[in-house]
Short mmCIF file of C-alpha atoms and ligand atoms in Angstrom, two decimals:
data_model
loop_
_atom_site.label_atom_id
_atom_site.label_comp_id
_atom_site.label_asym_id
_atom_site.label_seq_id
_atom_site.Cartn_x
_atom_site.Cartn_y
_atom_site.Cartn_z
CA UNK A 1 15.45 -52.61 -100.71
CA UNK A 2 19.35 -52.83 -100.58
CA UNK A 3 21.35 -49.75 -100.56
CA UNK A 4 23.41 -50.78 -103.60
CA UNK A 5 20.78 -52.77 -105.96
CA UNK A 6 21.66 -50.75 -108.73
CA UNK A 7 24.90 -52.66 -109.44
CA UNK A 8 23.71 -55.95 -110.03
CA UNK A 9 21.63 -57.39 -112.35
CA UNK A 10 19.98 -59.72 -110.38
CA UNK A 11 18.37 -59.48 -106.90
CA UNK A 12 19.81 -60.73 -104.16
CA UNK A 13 19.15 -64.38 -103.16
CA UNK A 14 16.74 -64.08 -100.62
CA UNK A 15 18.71 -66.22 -98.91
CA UNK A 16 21.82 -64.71 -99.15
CA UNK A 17 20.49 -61.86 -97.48
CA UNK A 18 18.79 -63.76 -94.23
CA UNK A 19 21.91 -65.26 -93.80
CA UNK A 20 23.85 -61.98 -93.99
CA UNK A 21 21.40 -59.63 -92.41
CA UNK A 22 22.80 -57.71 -89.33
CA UNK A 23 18.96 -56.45 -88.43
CA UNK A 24 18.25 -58.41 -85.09
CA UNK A 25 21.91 -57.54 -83.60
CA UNK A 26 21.59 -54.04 -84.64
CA UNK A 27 18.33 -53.28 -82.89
CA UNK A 28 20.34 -52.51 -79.64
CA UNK A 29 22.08 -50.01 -81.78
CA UNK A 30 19.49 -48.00 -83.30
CA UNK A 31 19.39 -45.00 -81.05
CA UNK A 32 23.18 -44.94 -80.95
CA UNK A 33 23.19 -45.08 -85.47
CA UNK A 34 20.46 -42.28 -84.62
CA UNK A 35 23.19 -40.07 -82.82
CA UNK A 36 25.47 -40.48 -84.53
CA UNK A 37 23.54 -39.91 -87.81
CA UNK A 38 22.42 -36.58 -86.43
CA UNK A 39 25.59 -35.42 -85.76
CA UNK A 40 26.79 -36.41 -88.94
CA UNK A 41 23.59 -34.46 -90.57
CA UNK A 42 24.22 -31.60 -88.47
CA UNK A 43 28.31 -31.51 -89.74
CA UNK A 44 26.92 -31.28 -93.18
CA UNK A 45 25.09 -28.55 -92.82
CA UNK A 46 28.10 -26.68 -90.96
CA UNK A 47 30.26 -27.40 -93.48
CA UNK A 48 27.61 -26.35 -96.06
CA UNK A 49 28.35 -29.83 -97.81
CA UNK A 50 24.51 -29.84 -97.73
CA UNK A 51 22.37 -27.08 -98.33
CA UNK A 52 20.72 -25.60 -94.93
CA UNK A 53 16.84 -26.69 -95.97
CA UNK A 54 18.03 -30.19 -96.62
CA UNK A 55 19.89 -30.80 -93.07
CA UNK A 56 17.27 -29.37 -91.48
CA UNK A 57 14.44 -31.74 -93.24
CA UNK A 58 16.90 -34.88 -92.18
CA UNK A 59 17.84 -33.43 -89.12
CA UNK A 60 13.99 -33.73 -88.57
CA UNK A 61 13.39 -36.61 -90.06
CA UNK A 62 15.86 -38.22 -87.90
CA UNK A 63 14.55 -36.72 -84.61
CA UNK A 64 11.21 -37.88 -85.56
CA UNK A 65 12.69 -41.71 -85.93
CA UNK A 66 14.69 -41.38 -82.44
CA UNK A 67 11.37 -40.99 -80.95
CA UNK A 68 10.08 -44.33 -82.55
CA UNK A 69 12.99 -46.17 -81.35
CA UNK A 70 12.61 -44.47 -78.38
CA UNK A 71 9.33 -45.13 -77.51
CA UNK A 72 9.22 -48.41 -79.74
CA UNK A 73 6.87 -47.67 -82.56
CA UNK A 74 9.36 -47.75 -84.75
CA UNK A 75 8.52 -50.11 -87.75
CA UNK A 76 11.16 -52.33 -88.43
CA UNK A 77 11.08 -53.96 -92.12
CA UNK A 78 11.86 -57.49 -91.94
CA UNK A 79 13.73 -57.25 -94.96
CA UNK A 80 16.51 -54.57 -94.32
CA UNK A 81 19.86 -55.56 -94.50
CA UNK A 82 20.79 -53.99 -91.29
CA UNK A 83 19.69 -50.76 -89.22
CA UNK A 84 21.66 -48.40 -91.39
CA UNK A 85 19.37 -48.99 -94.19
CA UNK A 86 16.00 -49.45 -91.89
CA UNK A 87 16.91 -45.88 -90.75
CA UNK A 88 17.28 -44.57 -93.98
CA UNK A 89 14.20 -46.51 -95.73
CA UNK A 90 12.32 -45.34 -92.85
CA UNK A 91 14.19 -41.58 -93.66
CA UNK A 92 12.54 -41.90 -97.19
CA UNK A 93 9.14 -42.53 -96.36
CA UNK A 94 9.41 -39.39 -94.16
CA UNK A 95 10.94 -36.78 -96.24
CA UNK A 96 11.20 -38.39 -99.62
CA UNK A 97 14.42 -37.79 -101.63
CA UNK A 98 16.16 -35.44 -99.60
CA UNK A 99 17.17 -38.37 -97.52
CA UNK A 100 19.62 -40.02 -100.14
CA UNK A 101 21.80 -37.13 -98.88
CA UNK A 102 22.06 -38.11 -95.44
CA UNK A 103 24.70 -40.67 -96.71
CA UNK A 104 27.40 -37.91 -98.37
CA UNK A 105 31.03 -38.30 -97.22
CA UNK A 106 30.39 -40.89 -95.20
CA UNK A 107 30.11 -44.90 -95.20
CA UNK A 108 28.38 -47.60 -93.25
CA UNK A 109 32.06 -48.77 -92.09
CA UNK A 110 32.68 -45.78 -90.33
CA UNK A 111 29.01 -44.66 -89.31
CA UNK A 112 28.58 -48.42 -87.33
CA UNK A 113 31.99 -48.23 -86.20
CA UNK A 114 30.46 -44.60 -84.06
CA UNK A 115 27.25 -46.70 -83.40
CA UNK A 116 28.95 -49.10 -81.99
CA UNK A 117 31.68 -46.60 -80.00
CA UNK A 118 28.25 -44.79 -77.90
CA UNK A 119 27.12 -48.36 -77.27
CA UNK A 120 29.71 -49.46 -75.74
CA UNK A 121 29.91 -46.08 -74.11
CA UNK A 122 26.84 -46.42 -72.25
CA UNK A 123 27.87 -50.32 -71.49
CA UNK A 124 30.72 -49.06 -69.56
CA UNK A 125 28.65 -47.07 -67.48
CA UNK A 126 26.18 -50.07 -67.18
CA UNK A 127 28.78 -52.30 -65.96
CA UNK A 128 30.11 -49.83 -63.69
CA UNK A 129 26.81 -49.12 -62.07
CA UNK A 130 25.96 -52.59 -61.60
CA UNK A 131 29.66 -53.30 -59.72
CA UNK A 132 28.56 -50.20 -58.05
CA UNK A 133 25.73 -51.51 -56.57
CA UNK A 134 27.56 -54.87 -55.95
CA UNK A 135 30.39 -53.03 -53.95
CA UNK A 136 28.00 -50.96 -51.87
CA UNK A 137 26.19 -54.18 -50.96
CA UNK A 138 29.84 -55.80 -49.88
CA UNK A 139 30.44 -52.56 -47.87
CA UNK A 140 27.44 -52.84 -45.78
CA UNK A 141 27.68 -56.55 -45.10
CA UNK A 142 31.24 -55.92 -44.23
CA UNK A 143 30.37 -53.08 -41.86
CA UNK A 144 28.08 -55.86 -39.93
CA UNK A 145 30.85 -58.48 -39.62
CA UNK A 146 34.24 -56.59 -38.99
CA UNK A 147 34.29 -58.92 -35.03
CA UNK A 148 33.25 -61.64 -37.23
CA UNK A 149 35.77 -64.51 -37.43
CA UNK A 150 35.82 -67.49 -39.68
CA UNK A 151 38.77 -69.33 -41.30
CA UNK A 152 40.44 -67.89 -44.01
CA UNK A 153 41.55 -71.04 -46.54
CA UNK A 154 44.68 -71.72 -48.36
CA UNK A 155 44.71 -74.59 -50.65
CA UNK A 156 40.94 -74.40 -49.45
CA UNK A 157 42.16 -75.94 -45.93
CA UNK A 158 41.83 -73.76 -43.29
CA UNK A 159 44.31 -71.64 -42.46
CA UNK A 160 44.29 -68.81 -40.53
CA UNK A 161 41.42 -66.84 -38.61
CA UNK A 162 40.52 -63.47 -39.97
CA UNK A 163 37.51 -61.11 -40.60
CA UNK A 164 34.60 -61.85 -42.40
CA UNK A 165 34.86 -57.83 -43.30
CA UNK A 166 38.63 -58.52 -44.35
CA UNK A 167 37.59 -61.24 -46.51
CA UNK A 168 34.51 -59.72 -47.96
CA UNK A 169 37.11 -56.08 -48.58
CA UNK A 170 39.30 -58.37 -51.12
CA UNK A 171 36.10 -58.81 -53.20
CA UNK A 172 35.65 -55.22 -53.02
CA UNK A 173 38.92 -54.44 -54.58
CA UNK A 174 39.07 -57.02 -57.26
CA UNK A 175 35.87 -54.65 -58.14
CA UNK A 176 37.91 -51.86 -57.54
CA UNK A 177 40.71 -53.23 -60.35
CA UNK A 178 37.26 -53.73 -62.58
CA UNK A 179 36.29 -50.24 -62.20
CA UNK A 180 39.66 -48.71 -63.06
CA UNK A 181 39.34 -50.68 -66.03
CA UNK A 182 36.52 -49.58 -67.15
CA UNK A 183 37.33 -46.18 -66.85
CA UNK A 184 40.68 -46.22 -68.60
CA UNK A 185 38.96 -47.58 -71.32
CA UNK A 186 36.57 -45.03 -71.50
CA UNK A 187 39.16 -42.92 -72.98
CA UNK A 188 40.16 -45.34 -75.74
CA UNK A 189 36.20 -45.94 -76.88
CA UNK A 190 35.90 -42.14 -76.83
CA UNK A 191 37.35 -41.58 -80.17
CA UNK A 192 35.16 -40.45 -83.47
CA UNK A 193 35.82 -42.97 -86.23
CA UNK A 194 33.15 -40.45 -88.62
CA UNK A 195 34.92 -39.28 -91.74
CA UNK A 196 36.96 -41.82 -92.33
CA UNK A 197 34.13 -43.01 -95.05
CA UNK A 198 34.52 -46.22 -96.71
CA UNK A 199 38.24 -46.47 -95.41
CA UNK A 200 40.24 -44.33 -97.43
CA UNK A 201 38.32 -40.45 -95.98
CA UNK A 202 36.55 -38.25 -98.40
CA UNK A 203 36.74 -35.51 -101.14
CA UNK A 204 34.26 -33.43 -98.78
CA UNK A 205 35.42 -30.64 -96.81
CA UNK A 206 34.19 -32.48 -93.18
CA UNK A 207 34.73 -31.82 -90.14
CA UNK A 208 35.43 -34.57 -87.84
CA UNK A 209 36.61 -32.62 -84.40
CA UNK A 210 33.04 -30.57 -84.62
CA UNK A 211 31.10 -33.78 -84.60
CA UNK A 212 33.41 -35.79 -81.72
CA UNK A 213 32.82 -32.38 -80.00
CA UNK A 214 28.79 -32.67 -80.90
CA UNK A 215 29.03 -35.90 -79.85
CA UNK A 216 30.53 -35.16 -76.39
CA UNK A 217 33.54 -37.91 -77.79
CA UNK A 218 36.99 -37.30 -76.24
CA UNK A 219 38.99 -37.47 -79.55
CA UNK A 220 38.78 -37.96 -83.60
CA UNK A 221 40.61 -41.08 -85.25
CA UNK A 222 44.31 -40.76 -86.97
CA UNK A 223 44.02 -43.17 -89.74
CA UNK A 224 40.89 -43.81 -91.71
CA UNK A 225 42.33 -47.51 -92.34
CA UNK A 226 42.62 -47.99 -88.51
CA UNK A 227 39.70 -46.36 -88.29
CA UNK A 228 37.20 -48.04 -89.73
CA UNK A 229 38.82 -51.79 -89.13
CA UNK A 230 39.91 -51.66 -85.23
CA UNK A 231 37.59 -53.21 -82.83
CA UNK A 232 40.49 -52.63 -80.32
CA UNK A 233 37.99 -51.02 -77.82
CA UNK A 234 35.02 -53.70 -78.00
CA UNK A 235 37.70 -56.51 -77.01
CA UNK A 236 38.78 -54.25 -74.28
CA UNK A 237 35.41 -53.73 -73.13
CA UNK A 238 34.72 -57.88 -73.79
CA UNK A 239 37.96 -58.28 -71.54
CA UNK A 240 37.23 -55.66 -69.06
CA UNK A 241 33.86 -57.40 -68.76
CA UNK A 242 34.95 -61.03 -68.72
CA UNK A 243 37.08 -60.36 -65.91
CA UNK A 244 34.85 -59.37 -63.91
CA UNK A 245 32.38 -62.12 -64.24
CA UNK A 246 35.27 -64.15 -63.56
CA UNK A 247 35.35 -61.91 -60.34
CA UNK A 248 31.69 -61.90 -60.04
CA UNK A 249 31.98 -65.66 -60.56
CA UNK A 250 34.42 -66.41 -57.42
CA UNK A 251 32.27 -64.47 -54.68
CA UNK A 252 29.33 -66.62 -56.15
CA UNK A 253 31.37 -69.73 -55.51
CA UNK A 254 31.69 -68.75 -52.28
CA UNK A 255 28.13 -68.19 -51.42
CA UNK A 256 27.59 -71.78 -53.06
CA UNK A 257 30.20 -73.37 -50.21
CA UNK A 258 29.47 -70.83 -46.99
CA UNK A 259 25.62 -71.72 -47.94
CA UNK A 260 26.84 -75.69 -47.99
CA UNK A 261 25.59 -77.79 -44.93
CA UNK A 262 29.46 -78.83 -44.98
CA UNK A 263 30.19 -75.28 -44.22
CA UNK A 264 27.22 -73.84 -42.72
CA UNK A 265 28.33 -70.46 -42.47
CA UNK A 266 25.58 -68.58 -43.72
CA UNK A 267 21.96 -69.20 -44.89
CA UNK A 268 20.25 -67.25 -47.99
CA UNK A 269 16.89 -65.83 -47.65
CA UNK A 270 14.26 -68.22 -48.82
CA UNK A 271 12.95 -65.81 -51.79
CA UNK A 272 16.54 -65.67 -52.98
CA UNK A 273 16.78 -69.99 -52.83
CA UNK A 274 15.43 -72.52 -54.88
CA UNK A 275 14.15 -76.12 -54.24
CA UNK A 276 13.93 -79.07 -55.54
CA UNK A 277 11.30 -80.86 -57.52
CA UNK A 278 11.89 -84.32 -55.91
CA UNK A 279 13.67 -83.52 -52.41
CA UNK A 280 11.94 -81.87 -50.17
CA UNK A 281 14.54 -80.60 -47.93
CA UNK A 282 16.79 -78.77 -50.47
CA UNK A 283 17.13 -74.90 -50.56
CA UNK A 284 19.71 -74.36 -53.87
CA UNK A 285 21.51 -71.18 -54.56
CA UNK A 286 21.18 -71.37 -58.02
CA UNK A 287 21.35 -67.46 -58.96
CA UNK A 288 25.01 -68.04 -57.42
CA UNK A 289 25.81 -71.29 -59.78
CA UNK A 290 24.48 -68.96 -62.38
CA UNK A 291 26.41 -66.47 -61.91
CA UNK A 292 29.65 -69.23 -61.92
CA UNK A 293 27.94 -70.90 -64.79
CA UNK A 294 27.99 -67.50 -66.78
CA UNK A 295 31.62 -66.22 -66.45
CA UNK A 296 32.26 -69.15 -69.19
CA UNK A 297 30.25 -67.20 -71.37
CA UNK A 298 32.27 -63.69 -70.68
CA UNK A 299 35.03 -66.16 -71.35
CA UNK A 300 34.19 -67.24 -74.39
CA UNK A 301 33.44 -63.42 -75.95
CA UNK A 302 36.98 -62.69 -75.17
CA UNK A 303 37.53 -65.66 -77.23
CA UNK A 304 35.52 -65.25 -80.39
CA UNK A 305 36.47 -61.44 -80.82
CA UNK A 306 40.26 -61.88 -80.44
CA UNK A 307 39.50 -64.66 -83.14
CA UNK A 308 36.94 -62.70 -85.11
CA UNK A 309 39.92 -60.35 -85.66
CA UNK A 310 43.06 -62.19 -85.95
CA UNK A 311 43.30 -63.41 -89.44
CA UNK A 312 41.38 -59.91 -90.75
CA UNK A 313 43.12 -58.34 -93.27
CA UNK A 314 42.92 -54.43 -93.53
CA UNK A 315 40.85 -52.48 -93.92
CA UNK A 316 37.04 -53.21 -92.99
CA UNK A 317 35.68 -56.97 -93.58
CA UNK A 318 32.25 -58.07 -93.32
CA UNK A 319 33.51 -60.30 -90.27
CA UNK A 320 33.83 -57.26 -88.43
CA UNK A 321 29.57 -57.39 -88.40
CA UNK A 322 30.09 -60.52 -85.88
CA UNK A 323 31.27 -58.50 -82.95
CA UNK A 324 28.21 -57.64 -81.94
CA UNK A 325 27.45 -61.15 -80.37
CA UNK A 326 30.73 -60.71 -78.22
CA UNK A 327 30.04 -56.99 -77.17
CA UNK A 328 26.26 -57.70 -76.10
CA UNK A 329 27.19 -61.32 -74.68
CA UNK A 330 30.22 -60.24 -71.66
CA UNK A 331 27.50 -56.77 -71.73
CA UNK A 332 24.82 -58.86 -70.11
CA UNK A 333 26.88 -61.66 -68.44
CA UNK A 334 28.91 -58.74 -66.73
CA UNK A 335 26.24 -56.22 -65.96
CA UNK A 336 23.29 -58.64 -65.18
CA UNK A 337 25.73 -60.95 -63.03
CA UNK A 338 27.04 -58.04 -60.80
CA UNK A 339 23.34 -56.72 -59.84
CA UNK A 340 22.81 -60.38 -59.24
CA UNK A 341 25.12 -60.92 -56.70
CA UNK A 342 24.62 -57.56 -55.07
CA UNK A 343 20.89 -59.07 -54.08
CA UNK A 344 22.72 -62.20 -53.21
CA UNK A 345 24.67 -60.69 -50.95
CA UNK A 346 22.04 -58.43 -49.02
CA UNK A 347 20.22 -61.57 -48.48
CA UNK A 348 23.14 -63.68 -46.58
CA UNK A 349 22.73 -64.50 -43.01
CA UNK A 350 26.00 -65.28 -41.49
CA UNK A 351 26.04 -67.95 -38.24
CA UNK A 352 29.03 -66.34 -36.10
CA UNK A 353 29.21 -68.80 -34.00
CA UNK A 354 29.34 -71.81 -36.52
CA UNK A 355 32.43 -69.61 -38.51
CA UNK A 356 34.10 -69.68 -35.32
CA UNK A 357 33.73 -72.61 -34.48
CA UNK A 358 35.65 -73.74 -37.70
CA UNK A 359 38.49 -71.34 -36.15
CA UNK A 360 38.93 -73.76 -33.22
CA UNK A 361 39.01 -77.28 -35.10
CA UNK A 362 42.49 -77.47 -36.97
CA UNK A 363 45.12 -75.55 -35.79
CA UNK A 364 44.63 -72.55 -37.22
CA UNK A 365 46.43 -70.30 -34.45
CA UNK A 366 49.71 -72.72 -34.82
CA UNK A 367 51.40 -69.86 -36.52
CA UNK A 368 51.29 -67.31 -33.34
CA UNK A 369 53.23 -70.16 -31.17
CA UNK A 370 55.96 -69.91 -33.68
CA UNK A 371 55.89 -66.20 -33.30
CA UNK A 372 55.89 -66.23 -30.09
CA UNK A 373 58.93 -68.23 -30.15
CA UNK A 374 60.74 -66.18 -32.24
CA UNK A 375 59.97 -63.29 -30.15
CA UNK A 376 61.66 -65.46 -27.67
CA UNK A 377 65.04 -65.43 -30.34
CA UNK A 378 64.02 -68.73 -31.82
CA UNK A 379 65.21 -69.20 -35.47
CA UNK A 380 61.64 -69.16 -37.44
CA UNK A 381 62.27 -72.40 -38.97
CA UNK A 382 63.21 -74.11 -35.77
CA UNK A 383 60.01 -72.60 -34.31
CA UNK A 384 58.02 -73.89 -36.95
CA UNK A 385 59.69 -77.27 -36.64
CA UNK A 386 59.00 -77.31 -32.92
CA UNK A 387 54.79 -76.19 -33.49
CA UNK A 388 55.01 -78.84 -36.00
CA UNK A 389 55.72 -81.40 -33.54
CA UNK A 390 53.08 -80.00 -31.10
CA UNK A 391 50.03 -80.06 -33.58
CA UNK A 392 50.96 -83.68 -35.28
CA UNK A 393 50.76 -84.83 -30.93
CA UNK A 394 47.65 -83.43 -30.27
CA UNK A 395 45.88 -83.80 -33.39
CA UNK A 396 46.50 -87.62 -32.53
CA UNK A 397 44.75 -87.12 -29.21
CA UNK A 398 41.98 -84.90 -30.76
CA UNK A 399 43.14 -82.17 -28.72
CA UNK A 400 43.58 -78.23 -29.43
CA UNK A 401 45.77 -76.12 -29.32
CA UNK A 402 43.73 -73.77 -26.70
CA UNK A 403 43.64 -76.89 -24.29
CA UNK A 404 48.00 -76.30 -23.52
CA UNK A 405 49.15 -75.98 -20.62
CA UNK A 406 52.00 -74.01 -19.90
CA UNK A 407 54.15 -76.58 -18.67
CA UNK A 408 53.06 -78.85 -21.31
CA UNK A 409 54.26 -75.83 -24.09
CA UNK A 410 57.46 -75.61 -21.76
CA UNK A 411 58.24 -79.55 -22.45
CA UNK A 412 58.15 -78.53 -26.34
CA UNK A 413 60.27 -75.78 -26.03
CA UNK A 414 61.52 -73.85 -23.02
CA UNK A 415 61.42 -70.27 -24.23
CA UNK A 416 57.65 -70.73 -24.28
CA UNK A 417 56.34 -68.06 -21.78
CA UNK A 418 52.80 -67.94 -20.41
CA UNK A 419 51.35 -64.93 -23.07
CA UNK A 420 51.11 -68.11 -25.38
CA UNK A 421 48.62 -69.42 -23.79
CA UNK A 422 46.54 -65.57 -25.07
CA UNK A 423 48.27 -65.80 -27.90
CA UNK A 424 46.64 -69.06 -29.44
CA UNK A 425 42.94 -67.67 -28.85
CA UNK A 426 41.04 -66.76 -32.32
CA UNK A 427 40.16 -63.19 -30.99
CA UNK A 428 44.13 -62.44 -29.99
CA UNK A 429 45.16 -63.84 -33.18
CA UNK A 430 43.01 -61.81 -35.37
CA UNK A 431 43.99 -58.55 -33.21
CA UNK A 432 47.96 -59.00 -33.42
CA UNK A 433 47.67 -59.21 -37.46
CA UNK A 434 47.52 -55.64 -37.51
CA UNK A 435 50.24 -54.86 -40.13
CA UNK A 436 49.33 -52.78 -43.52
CA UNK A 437 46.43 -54.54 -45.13
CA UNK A 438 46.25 -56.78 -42.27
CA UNK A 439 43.06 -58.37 -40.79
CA UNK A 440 43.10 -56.80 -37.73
CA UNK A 441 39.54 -54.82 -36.63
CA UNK A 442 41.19 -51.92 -36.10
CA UNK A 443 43.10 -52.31 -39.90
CA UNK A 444 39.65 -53.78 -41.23
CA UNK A 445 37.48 -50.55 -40.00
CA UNK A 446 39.94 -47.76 -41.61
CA UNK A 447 40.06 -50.01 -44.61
CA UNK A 448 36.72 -49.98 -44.58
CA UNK A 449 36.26 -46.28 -44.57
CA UNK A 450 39.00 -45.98 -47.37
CA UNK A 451 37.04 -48.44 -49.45
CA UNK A 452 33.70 -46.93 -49.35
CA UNK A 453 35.49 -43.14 -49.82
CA UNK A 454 36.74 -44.86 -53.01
CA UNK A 455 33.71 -45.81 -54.01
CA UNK A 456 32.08 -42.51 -53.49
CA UNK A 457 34.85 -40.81 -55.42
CA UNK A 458 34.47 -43.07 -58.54
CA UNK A 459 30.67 -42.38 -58.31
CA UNK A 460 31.20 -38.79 -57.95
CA UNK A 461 33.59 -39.02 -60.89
CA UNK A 462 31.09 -39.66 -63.64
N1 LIG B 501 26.00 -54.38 -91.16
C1 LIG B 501 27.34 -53.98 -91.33
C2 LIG B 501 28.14 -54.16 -90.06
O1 LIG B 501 27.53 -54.28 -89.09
C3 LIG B 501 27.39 -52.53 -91.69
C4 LIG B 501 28.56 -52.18 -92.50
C5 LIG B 501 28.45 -52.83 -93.81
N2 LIG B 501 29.49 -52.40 -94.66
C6 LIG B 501 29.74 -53.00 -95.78
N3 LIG B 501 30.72 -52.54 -96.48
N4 LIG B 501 29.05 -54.02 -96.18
O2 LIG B 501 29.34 -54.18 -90.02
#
């Protein structure tokens, strides 16, 4: 049964109506249509656009259907266009006629448009949970490993020594940036698109502030046009999801090489590996390629629903039906990925020793002997020129930088004084990088404190 047979004279082509069917994709927004259908019902009746006895037998109705979903005994036809009508079919069979006025002043472009707003309503707070959990799980492996030193790359050659706390604290805020996000957003999905019917609003004296307020939506729409054809906030969300997969998908990458026998620095639990089918020895961390692997598809929503509405003329277009795919896909990738990664990370097992040992092989302190020179009043650039010159000699003699003698520094440069020697170790270099946002301990810890107080205050926020 289609909700607009009587205009043609033919019925529709069975397979016009597979291939245009909305059903499966809708599913996930039946208890949102529900809402939002109940709100409408409930306007009606307000507004005495519908006579008291009526609302109240589709207010019913309705309530009675929520449940279904709800508890999933709802029984979905396998012939409904999409959920709109399966609701409304399924409205008939329990209160007869009277449900044919569920549908007064209002449209299915603006009633999925408000399905589709409390969706993605309850995504945000999905996604937000899930980097919740993932940043409380970076917190407490950071507390562990604030003394912890291991390289830090550039050009993913080893650069300079910090904490594995520091380190593990950028992660943190690129969550941080993902959470903000999210919540600005909120504001912009928060808007009631109901009344703006078909496109053009109605002849019926509706209300549309009394059902955003119903609703618990921040604010009403402007323009029935916009109103009904904007999908603004879903490629926000898409975006605002895709990004941080992308950040989801660099921590992951990380696990992959710290979990490499070329880097060694950490070992995942066994229940959190996988093996291999013809090699005995392997232990894989495949949730963590996964992870990588599924950023691409965040990536690609971003994609199709800046495409799905670029060449869309005003005002709703069937197109619009497509941006489900795109909403549900960075959904899962984003939500799914961060909880993901949160187990990952519980179940790392850094080797201290083996990170600093990476600290002593290549040179990674050469930067405090130029510092130390310029202390001394050397130029920076001449001081560079001069450490230079030291680490191309020894690395040709396999030797390190800890193994200088003073007088051997002094025959480089003769404002070397003996702190150098103190300065070159890992442990003093870590401690003397204690400017803002530095990776000195005594930086790392208060960071760390400010981070998790952030993350208490954006939980404490919702
Ligand atoms: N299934 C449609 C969608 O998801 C519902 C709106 C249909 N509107 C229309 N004018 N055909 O967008």
């Amino acid at each position: 049964m289609t909700l607009w047979g009587s205009r043609m004279s033919a019925p529709l082509d069975p397979r016009v109506r597979e291939f245009t069917a909305s059903l499966e994709a809708d599913k996930r927004l039946a208890p949102y249509d529900l809402k939002g259908s109940l709100a409408h019902a409930r306007m009606l009746k307000r507004q005495r656009i519908l006579d008291a006895a009526t609302a109240d037998r589709i207010v019913a109705g309705l309530e009675e259907i929520a449940r279904e979903i709800e508890q999933a005994s709802f029984p979905w036809p396998d012939d409904a266009e999409d959920v709109h009508s399966a609701v409304e079919a399924r409205l008939r069979e329990k209160i007869g006629d009277a449900a044919g006025a569920l549908h007064t002043a209002r449209s299915r472009n603006d009633q999925v448009a408000l399905a589709l707003r409390l969706f993605t309503l309850d995504a945000i707070d999905g996604v937000d949970d899930a980097l919740d959990d993932l940043q409380t799980a970076l917190l407490d492996v950071a507390r562990e490993h604030v003394d912890a030193v291991l390289p830090g790359y550039t050009h993913l050659q080893r650069a300079q020594p910090i904490s594995l706390a520091h380190h593990l604290l950028a992660h943190v805020e690129a969550f941080d940036r993902d959470r903000a996000r999210l919540g600005e957003a909120r504001a912009r999905v928060g808007v009631s698109p109901l009344g703006a019917g078909a496109l053009a609003g109605t002849s019926h004296p509706i209300d549309p502030r009394s059902v955003a307020d119903d609703l618990g939506l921040l604010g009403t729409f402007r323009n029935s046009v916009d109103a009904v054809s904007e999908r603004d906030f879903v490629a926000e969300f898409v975006f605002c999801c895709a990004l941080a997969a992308v950040h989801a998908s660099r921590l992951a990458e990380e696990i992959v090489l710290w979990t490499s026998s070329e880097f060694a620095f950490a070992q995942l639990d066994d229940r959190l590996t996988t093996g291999s089918s013809i090699m005995p020895q392997k232990k894989n961390a495949d949730a963590a390629e996964l992870i990588r692997a599924r950023s691409a598809r965040g990536i690609g929503a971003v994609t199709a629903i800046l495409a799905l509405l670029k060449g869309l003329p005003l005002a709703y277009d069937r197109d619009l039906q497509e941006d489900r795919a795109a909403l549900y896909e960075a959904f899962d990738v984003a939500r799914d990925g961060a909880h993901m990664l949160a187990t990952l990370m519980r179940g790392l097992h850094f080797d201290h020793a083996a990170m600093r040992r990476a600290c002593e092989r290549g040179y990674l302190t050469a930067t405090e002997l130029a510092d130390h020179l310029v202390r001394a009043g050397v130029p920076f650039r001449d001081a560079h020129a001069v450490v230079g010159r030291i680490v191309r000699e020894l690395s040709e003699r396999d030797r390190s930088l800890e193994s200088l003698t003073l007088e051997e520094l002094r025959r480089y440069h003769p404002r070397f004084g003996a702190s150098a020697l103190e300065e070159v170790t890992v442990e003093h270099a870590l401690a003397s990088r204690s400017s803002p946002g530095g990776t000195a301990p005594v930086r790392v810890r208060e960071a760390l404190a400010a981070a998790d107080a952030r993350r208490r205050a954006r939980a404490g926020e919702r």
